[in-house]
Coordinates of C-alpha atoms and ligand atoms in Angstrom, one line a residue:
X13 CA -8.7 17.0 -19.1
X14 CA -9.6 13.6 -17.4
X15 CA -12.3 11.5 -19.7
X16 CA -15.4 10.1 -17.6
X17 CA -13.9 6.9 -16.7
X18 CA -16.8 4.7 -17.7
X19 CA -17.6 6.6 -20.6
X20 CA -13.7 5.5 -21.8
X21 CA -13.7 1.9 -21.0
X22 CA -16.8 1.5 -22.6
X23 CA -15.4 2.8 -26.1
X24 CA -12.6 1.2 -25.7
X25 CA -14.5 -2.2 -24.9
X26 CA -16.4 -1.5 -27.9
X27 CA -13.3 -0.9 -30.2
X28 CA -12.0 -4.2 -29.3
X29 CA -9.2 -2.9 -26.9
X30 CA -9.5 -4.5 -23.4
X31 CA -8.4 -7.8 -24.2
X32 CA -5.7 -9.1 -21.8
X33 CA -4.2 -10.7 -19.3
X34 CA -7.1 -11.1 -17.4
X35 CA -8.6 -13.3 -20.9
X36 CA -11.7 -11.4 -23.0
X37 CA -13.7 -8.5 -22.9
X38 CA -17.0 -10.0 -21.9
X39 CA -17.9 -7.5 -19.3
X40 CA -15.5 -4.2 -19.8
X41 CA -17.7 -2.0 -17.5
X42 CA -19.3 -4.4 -14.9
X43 CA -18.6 -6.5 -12.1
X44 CA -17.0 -10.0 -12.7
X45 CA -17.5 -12.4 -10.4
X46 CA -13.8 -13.1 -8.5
X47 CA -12.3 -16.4 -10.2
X48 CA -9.8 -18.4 -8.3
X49 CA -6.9 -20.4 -9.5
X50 CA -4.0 -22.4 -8.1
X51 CA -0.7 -20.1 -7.8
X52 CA 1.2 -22.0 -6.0
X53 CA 2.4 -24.2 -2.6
X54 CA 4.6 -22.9 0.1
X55 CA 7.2 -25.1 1.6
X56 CA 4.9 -27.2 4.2
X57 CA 2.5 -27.9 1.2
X58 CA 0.4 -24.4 2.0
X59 CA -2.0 -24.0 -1.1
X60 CA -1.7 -20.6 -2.2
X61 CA -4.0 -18.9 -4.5
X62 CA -4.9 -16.2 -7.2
X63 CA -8.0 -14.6 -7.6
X64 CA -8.5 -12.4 -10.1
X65 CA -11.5 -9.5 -10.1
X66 CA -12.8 -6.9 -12.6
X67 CA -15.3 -4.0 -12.3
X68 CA -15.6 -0.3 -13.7
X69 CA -12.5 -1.2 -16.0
X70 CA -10.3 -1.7 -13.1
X71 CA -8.8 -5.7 -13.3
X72 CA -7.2 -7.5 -9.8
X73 CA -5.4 -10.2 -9.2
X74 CA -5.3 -10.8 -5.6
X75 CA -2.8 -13.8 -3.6
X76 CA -4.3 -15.5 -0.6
X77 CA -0.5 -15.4 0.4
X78 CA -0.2 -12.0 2.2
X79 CA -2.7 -10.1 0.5
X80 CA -0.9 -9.4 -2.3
X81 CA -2.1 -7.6 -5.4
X82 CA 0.0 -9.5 -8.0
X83 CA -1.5 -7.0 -10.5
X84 CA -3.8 -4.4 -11.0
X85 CA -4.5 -3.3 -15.1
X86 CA -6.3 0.3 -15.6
X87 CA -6.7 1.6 -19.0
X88 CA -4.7 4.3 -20.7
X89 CA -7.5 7.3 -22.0
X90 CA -7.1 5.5 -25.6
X91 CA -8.2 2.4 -23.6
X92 CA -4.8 0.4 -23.7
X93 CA -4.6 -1.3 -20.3
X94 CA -1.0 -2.2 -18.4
X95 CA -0.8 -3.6 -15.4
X96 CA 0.7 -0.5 -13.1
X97 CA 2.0 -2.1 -10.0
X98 CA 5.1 -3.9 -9.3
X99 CA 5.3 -7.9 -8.7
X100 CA 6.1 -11.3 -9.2
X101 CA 4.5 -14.1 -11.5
X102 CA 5.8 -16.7 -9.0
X103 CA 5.2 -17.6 -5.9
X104 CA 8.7 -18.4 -4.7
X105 CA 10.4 -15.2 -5.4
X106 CA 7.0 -13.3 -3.5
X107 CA 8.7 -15.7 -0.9
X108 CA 12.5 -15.6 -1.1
X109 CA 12.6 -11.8 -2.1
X110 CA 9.8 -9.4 -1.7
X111 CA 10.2 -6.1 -0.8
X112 CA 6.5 -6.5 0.0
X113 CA 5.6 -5.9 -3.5
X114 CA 1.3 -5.1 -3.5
X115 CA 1.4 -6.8 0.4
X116 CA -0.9 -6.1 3.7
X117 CA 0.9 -4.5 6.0
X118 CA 0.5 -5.6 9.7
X119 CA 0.6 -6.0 12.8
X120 CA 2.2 -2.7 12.8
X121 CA 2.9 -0.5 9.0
X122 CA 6.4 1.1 8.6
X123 CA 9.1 1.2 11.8
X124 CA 9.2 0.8 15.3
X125 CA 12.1 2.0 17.4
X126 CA 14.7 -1.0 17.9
X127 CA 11.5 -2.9 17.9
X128 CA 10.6 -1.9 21.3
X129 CA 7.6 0.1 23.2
X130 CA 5.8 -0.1 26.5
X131 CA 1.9 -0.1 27.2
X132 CA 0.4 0.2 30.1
X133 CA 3.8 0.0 32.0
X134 CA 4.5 -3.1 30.4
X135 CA 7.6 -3.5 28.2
X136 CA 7.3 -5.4 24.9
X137 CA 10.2 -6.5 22.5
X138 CA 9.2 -7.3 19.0
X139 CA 10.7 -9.1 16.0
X140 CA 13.9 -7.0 14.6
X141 CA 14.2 -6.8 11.0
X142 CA 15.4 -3.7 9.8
X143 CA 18.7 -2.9 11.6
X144 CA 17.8 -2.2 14.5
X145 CA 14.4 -2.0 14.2
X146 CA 11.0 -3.6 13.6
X147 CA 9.6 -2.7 9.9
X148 CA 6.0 -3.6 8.7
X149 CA 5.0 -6.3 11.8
X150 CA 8.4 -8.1 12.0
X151 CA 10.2 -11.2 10.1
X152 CA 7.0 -13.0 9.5
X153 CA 4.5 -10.0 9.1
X154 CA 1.3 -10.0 7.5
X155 CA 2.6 -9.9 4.4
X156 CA 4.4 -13.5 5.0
X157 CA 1.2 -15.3 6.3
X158 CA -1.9 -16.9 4.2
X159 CA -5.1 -15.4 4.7
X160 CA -8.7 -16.7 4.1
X161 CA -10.1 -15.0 1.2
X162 CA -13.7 -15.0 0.5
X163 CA -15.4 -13.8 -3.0
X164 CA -18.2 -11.3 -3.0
X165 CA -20.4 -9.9 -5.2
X166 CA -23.0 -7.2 -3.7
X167 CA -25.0 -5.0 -5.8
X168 CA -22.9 -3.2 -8.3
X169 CA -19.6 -4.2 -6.3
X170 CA -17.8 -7.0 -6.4
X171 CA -14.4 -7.8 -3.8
X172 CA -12.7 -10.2 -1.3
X173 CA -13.0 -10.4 2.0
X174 CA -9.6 -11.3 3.7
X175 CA -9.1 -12.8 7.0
X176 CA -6.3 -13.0 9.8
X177 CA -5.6 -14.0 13.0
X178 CA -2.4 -13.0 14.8
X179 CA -1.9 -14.9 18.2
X180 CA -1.4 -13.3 21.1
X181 CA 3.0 -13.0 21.3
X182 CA 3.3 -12.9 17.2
X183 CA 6.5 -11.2 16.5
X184 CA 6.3 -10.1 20.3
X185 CA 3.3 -7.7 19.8
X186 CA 0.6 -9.0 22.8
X187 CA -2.7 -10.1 22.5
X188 CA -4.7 -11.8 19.6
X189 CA -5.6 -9.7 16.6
X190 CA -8.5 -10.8 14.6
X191 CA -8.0 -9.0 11.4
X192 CA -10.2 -8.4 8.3
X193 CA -9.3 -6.7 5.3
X194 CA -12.3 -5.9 2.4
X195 CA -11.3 -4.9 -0.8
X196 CA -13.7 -3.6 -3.1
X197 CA -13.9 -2.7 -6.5
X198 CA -16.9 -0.2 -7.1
X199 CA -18.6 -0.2 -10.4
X200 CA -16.8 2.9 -11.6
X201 CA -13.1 1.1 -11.2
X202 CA -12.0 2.1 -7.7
X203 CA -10.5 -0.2 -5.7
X204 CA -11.6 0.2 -2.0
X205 CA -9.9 -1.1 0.9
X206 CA -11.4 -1.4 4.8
X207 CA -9.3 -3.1 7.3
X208 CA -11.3 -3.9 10.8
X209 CA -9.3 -5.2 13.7
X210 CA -10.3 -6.5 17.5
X211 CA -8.0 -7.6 19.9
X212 CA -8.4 -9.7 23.1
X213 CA -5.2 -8.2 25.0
X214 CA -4.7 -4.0 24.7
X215 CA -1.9 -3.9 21.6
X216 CA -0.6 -1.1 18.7
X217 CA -2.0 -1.4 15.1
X218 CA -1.7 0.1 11.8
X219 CA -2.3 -1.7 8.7
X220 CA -1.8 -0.6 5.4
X221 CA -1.3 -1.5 1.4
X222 CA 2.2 -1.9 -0.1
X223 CA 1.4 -1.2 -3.0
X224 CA 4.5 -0.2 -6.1
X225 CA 2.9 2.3 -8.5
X226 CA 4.2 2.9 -11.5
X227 CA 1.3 4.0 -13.8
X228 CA 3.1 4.0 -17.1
X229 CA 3.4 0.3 -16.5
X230 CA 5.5 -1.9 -14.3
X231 CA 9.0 -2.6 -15.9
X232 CA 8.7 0.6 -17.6
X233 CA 11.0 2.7 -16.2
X234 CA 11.7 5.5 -13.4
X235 CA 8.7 7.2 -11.8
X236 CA 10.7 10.4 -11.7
X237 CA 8.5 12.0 -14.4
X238 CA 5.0 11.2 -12.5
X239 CA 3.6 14.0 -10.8
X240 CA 2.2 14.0 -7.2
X241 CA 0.4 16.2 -5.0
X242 CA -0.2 15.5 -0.9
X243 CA -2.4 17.7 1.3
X244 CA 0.2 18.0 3.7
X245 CA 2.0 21.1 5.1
X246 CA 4.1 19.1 7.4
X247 CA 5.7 15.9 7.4
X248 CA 7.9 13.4 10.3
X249 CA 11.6 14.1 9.5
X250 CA 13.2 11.2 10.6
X251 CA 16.7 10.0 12.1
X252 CA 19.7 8.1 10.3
X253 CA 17.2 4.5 10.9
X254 CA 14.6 6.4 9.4
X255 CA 13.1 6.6 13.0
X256 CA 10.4 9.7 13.3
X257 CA 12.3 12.5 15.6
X258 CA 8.9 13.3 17.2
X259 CA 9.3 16.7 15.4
X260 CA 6.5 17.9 12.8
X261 CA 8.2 19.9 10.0
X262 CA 6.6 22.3 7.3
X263 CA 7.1 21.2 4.3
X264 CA 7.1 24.6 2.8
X265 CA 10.6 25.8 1.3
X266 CA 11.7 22.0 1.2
X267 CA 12.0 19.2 -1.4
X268 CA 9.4 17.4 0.7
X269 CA 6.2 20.4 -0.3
X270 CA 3.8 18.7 -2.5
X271 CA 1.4 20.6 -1.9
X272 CA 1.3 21.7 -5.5
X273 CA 1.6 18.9 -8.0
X274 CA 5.5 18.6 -9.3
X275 CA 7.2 15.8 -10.6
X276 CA 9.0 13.5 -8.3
X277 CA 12.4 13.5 -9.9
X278 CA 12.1 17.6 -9.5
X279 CA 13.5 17.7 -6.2
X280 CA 15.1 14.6 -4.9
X281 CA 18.5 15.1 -6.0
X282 CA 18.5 18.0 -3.6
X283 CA 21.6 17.8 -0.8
X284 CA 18.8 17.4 2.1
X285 CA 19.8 15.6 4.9
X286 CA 16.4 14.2 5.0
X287 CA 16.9 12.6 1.2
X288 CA 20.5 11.2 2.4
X289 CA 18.9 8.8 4.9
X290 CA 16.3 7.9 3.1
X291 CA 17.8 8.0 0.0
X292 CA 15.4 9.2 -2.3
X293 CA 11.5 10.0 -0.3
X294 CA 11.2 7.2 2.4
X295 CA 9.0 10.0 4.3
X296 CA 5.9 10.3 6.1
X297 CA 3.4 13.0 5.2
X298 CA 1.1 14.6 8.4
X299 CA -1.6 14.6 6.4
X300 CA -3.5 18.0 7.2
X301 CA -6.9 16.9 7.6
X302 CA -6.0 14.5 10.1
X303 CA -7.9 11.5 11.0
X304 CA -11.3 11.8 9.6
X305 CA -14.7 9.4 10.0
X306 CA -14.9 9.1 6.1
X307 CA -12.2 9.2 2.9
X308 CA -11.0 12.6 2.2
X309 CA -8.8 13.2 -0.8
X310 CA -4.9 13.4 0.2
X311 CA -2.9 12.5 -2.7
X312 CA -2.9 12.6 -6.5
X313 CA -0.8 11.0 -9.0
X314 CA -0.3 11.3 -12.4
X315 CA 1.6 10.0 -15.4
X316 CA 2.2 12.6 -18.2
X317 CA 3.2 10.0 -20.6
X318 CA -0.2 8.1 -20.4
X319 CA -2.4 10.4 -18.7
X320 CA -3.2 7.9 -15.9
X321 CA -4.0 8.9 -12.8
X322 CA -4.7 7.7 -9.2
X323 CA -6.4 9.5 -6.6
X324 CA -6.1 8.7 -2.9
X325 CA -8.4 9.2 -0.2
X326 CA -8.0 7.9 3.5
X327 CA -9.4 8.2 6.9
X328 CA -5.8 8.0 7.9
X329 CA -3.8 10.9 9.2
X330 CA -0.5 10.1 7.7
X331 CA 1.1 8.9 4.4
X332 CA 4.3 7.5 3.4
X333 CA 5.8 8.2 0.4
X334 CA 8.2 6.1 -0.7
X335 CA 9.9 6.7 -4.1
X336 CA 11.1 3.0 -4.7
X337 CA 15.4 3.9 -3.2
X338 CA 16.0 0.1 -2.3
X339 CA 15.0 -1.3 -5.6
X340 CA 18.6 -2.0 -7.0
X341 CA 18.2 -3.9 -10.3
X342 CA 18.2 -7.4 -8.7
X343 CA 14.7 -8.5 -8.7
X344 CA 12.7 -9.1 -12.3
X345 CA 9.4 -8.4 -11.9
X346 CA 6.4 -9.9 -13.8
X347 CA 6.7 -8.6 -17.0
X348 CA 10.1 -9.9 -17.4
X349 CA 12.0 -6.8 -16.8
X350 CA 14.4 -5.8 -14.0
X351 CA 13.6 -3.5 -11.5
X352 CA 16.1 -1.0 -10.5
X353 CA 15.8 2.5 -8.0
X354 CA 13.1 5.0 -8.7
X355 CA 11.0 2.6 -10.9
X356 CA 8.1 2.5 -8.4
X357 CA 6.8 4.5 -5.6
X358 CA 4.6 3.6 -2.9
X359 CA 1.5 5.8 -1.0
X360 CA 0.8 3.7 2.2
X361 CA -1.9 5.6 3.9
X362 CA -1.2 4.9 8.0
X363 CA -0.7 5.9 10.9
X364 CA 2.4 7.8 11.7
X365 CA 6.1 5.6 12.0
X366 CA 7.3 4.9 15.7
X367 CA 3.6 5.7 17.2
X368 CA 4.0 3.4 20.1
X369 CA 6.7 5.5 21.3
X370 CA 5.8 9.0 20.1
X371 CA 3.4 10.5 22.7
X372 CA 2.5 13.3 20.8
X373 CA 1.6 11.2 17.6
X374 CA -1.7 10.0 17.0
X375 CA -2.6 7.4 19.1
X376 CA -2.1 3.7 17.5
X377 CA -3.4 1.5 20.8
X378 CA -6.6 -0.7 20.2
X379 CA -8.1 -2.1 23.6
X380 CA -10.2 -5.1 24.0
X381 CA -14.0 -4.1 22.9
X382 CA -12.5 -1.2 20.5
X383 CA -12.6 -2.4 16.6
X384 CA -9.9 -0.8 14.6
X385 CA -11.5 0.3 11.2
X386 CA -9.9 2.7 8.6
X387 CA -10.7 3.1 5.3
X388 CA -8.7 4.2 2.0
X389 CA -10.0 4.9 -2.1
X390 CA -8.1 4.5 -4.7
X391 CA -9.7 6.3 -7.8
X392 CA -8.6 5.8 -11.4
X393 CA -8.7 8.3 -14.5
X394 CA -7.6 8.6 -17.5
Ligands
BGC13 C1 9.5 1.9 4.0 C2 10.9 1.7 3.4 C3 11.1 0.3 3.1 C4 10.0 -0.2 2.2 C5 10.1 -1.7 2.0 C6 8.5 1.4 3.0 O1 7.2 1.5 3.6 O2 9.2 3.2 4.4 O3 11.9 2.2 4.2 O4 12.4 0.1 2.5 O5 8.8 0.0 2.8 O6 10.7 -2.1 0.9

């Protein structure tokens, strides 16, 4: 049974419960007005900093460098809040190391073909970072670069606005893209995100959230015992560089059918070629309402052991799942703990992989006067 949300938080306020990280319980169920702090300086002497935002029970804290959710704390139904996504509490291993642990994702989200694609008959090469291929913008994506950040506080939300300017020839991709990313936290807890995008040359785009969810609490073990569900029937099988084949496959009779809620760990020791490349779920889901004008539900996840849930809902017509394979024990995240394969998983609501050169995927080119806007929810429960 899931609790109303605000109807939780407040008896847990009330017992005394919500103290944290985030310092006090003045305000368990409203808006907070975004603080910001110093986290740290890159290399040239770059300020980089922390703010940190509350509202509905849900608590943020959001880097100026790359977007990054450092943390995000939900509450448990008994009210006992951990933070549930994977990080850093430094600035130089978010630097030295990241497998884009809570990032924005840009120019372009997950892989393009040996980092090449042609528009309007004219070839582009693009940064190569991933074998052969371009993943998540390039060497310096958006996830490497400082963005402005402003606080705001509007009726019963409160959020950042987060700014971004790629120049025109940025990790080859052409034309200048003016970026802006708002996330929002509403007043019952969920955590909003809109990205907007215009361009001054025709280009490809699809941004997205790199978020690690592990809703038992980060350094807390494997995910394989959360259970998920994705209104998908198909998803993009992909190639031994995890490159989309162009081919849209049911999911129905494979390990890759979510369409009912299982646990992750059910399934992904199966022998399927598709789990050999990607070792483990590095897969995206062809969502099956496709791309819509407002958030509709796609995904939910759960955590038996503490009842927390998360609840997705995009305009986007794909979703990669991505159950955490390349996590291999060497990074220690910021609770102190190592973090080792399976003890995350991501849901990066995009566009489909390879776009630019899939003709029958969903289009990802944004011309001069178009503005790029998408939209995903992330809902809490308990
Ligand atoms: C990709 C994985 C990649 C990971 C980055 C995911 O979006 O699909 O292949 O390893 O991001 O750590």
């Amino acid at each position: 049974m899931e609790l109303n949300r605000r109807t939780v938080i407040a008896g847990a306020a009330a017992a005394g419960m919500a103290a944290t990280a985030f310092g006090g319980t003045a305000h368990a169920t409203g808006g907070r007005k975004p603080v910001k702090e110093l986290f740290g300086k890159l290399a040239d002497g770059t300020k980089v900093y922390r703010w940190s935002l509350e509202n509905g029970g849900t608590r943020m804290k959001v880097l100026s460098y790359g977007g990054i959710v450092q943390a995000l704390e939900i509450p448990d139904s008994r009210g006992r809040y951990r933070n549930v996504s994977l990080g850093f509490d430094n600035l130089d291993d978010y630097v030295a190391s990241s497998p884009y642990f809570g990032a924005l994702i840009g120019r372009y989200g997950n892989r393009i073909a040996k980092g090449r694609f042609t528009l309007d008959g004219k070839d582009h090469q693009l940064s190569v970072n991933d074998g052969d291929n371009s993943l998540h913008g390039g060497a310096q994506g958006f996830d490497k670069r400082v963005w402005d950040v402003e606080p705001f506080s509007q009726g019963s939300d409160v959020g950042l606005r987060l700014y971004y300017t790629g120049v025109d020839g940025e990790m080859g991709y052409p034309g200048t893209l003016r970026s802006k990313v708002t996330y929002t936290l509403t007043r019952d807890g969920d955590w909003r995100i809109d990205y907007e995008a215009t361009t001054d040359k025709a280009t490809v785009v699809n941004l997205t959230s790199h978020v690690y969810w592990n809703l038992a609490g980060e350094g807390s073990g494997s995910i394989y015992d959360h259970e998920l569900s994705i209104a998908a029937s198909r998803y993009t099988p992909v190639d031994s560089g995890l490159i989309p084949t162009g081919e849209l496959a049911k999911v129905a009779g494979t390990p890759f059918d979510f369409r009912r809620s299982k646990a992750i760990g059910r399934d992904i020791r199966v022998a399927h070629q598709q789990l050999l490349y990607g070792k483990g779920i590095d897969h995206n889901w062809a969502l099956d309402k496709g791309i819509t004008s407002t958030p509709e539900h796609v995904a939910t996840l759960r955590d038996p052991s503490s009842g927390r849930t998360l609840k997705i809902a995009t305009t986007e017509p794909g979703l990669q799942f991505y159950s955490g394979n390349f996590l291999d024990g060497t990074l220690v995240g910021t609770g102190g703990s190592v973090y080792r394969q399976g003890d995350a998983l991501c849901l990066e609501t995009q566009h489909f992989p390879d776009s630019p050169n899939q003709p029958s995927f969903p289009s990802t080119v944004l011309r001069p006067g178009q503005t790029y806007r998408t939209t995903t929810v992330h809902s809490f429960g308990a």
